[in-house]
Every structure is written in structure tokens, then in C-alpha cells.
Short mmCIF file of C-alpha atoms in Angstrom, two decimals:
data_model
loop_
_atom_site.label_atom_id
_atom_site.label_comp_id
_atom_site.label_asym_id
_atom_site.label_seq_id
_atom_site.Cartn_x
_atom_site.Cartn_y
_atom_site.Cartn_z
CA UNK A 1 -21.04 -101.13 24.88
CA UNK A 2 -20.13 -97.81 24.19
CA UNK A 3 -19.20 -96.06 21.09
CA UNK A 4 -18.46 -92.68 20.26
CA UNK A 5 -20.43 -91.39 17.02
CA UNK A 6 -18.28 -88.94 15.18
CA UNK A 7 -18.43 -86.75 12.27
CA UNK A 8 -15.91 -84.77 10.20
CA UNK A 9 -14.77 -82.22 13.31
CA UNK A 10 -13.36 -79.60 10.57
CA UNK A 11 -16.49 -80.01 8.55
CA UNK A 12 -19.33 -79.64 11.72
CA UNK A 13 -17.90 -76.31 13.14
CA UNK A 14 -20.12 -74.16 11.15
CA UNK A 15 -23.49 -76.69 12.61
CA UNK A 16 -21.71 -76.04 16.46
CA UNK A 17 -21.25 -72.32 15.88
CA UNK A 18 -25.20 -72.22 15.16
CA UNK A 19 -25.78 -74.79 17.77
CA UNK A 20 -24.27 -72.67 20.60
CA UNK A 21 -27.04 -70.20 19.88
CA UNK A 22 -29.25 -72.81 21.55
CA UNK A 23 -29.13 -72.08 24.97
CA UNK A 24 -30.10 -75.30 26.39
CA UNK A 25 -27.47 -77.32 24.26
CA UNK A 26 -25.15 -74.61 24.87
CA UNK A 27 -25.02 -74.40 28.31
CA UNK A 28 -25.09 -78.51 29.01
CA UNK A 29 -21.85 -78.76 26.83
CA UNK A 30 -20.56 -75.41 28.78
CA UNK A 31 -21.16 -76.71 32.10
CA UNK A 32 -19.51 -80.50 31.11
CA UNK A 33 -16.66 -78.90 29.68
CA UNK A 34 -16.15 -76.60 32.69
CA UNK A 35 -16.04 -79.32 34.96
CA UNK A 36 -13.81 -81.72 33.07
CA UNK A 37 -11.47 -79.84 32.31
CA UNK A 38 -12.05 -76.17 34.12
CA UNK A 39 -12.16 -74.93 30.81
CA UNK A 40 -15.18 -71.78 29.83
CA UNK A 41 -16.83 -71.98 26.59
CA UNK A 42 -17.35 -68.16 27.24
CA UNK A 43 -13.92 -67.28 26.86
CA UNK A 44 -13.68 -67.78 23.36
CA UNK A 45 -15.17 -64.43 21.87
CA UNK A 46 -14.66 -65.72 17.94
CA UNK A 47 -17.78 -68.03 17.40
CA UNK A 48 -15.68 -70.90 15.03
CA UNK A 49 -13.20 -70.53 18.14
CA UNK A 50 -16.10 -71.50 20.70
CA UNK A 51 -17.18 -74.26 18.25
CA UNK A 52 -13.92 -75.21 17.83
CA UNK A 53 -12.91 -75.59 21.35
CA UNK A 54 -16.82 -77.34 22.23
CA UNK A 55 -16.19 -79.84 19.58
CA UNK A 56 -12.21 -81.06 20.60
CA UNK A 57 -13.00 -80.95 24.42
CA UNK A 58 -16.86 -83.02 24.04
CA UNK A 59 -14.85 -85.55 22.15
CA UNK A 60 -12.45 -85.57 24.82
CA UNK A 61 -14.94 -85.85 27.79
CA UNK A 62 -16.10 -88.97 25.29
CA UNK A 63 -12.73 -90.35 25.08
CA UNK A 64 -12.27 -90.44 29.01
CA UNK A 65 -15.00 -93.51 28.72
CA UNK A 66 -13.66 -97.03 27.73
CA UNK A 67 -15.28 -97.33 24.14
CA UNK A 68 -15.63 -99.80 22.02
CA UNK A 69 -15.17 -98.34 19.35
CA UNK A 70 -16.09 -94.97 16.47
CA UNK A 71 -18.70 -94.46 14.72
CA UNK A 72 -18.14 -92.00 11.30
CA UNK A 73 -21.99 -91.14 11.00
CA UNK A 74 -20.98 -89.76 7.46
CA UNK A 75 -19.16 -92.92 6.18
CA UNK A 76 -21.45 -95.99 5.24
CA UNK A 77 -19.05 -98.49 6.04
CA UNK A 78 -18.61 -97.44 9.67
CA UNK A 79 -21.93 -97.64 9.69
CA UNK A 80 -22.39 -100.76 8.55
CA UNK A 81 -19.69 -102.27 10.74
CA UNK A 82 -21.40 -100.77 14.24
CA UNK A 83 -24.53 -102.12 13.15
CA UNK A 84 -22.63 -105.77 12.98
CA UNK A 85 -20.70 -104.75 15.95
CA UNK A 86 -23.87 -104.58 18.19
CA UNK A 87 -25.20 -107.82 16.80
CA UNK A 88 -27.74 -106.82 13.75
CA UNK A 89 -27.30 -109.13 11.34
CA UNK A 90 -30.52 -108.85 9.68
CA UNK A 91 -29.22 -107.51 5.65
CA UNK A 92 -32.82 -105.71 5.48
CA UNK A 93 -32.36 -103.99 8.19
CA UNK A 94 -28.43 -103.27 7.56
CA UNK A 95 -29.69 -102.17 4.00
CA UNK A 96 -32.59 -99.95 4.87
CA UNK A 97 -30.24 -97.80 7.65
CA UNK A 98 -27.50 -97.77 4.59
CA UNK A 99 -30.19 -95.97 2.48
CA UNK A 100 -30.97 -93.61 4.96
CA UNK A 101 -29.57 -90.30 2.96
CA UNK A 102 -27.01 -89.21 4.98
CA UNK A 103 -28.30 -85.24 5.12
CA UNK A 104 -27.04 -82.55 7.48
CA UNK A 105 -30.35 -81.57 9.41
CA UNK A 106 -29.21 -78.51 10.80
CA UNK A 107 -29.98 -76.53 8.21
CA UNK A 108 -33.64 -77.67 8.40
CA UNK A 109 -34.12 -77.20 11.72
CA UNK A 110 -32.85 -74.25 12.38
CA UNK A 111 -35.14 -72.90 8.90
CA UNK A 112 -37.82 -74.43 9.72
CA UNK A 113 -39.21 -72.34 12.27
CA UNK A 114 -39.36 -69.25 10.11
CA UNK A 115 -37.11 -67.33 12.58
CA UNK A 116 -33.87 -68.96 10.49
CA UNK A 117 -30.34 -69.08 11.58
CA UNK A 118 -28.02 -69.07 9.01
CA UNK A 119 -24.76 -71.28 9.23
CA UNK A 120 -21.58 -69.29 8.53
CA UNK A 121 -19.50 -70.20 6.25
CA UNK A 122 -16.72 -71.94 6.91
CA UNK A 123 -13.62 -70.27 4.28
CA UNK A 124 -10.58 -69.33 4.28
CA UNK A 125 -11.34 -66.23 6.07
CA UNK A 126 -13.25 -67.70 8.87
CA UNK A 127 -10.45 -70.39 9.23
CA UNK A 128 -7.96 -67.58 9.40
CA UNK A 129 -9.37 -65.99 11.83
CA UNK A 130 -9.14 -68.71 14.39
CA UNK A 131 -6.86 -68.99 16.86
CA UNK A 132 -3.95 -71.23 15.42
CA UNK A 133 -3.67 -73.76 18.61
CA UNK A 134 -7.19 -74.50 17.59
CA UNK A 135 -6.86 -75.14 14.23
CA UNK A 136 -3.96 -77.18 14.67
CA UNK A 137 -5.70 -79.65 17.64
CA UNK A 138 -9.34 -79.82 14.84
CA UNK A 139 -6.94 -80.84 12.24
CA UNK A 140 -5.20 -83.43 14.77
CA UNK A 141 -8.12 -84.76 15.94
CA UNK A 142 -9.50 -85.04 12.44
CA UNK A 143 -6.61 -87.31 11.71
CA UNK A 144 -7.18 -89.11 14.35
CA UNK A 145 -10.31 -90.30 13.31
CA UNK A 146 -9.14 -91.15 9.88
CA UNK A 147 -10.42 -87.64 8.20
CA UNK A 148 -9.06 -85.85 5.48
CA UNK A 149 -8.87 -82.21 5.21
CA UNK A 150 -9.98 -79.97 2.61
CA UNK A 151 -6.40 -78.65 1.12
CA UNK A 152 -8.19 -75.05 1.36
CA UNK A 153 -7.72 -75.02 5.05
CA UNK A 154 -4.19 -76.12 5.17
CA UNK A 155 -2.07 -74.15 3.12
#
């Protein structure tokens, strides 16, 4: 079975604007992209533009897969529901992943090494300064996935 895991795509462009510092992780998605859809990371010079554009096409090269089904890794129930989905039925095991904390662990490892990259911010400003096709395709495919955006980003 295959499922795609998803998180708010509005909400992880700041995490994918540090993670395409990371060369390895960078160029894998880059060279995926390219040949899916002939379509170069490189070309977008504004970082939350090259996050943006990493994020809406990987989900893409997901979609072309027949999935099961979608995983919101930052909503419990979804959670819960894979985890019956794929057969666990055990409610101690179902309970312990539940009380996982749901953290974002980007911010530890990229400060954890001492070195420390810094996510932007992700404001009005930087969402202003993206190019408006972009916005407007993260904000569709946020819907799409049963997301709600913050009201700062759309007025």
C-alpha cells in the first residue's frame, strides 16, 4: 500500500527553504523534479519560491503513484486512521504513537550541530515576495488536503 504523508504545505516552506541548503536532499528532489516534469529547482532565485515550487511538484511526483490514501503527520486522527488502515489494531500501540509529541525537528537538527541554520520566517513580507502563481497553487494544494490557511497570508 502506498500512502502519501503530508503536512501543512503553507506551514513547511520555511523547514524546505532550510532544507535546500542540504545539498544531498537538495539535489535528489532537484534531479526528480527535473525529470518529471523538466522543471529546475535552480531557477527560482527567491528561496520561499524554490521551497515553494519543491514542495507542490514532490507532492505531485507522489500523486502520479496510485495511493491509498493521506497521511496529515500533524493531525492525530489521520494518524490514527493509517495506523488502522495498515492493520494495527493493537490500542497500546495506537496510543503510544498518539502520544508521540508531534514536534517540528528541524529546528533541532539543523541547531544541533553548533554551525545553526536559522529558519526564516515565514510573514507577510516573505509571502509577498513570492511569486503569485506560487502562492496561489500552495494555497490550492493546501485545500486540497483539507488545510486551512492562516488569514495573514490571504488578504
Amino acid at each position: 500500500k502506498v500512502f502519501i504523508f503530508i503536512r501543512n504545505p503553507i506551514k513547511a516552506l520555511p523547514s524546505v527553504v532550510v532544507e535546500n541548503t542540504m545539498v544531498k536532499s537538495y539535489q535528489f528532489r532537484k534531479s526528480w523534479i527535473l525529470k518529471y516534469f523538466n522543471v529546475d529547482l535552480d531557477e527560482f532565485s527567491n528561496p520561499f519560491d524554490r521551497a515553494c515550487a519543491s514542495i507542490l511538484y514532490w507532492y505531485k511526483l507522489c500523486e502520479l503513484k496510485p495511493v491509498e490514501g493521506v497521511v496529515r503527520i500533524d493531525d492525530l486522527g489521520s494518524i490514527e486512521n493509517f495506523l488502522k488502515e495498515i492493520g494495527v489494531n493493537n490500542s497500546d500501540l495506537i496510543g503510544g504513537a498518539l502520544a508521540t509529541p508531534i514536534q517540528n525537528t528541524a529546528e533541532l537538527k539543523w541547531m544541533g550541530d553548533g554551525g545553526g541554520k536559522v529558519k526564516p520566517l515565514l510573514n507577510e513580507d516573505s509571502w509577498g515576495c513570492m511569486n503569485g502563481t506560487l502562492r496561489e497553487k500552495i494555497i490550492q494544494l493546501s485545500e486540497a488536503y483539507g488545510y486551512d490557511e492562516p488569514s495573514l497570508f490571504l488578504s
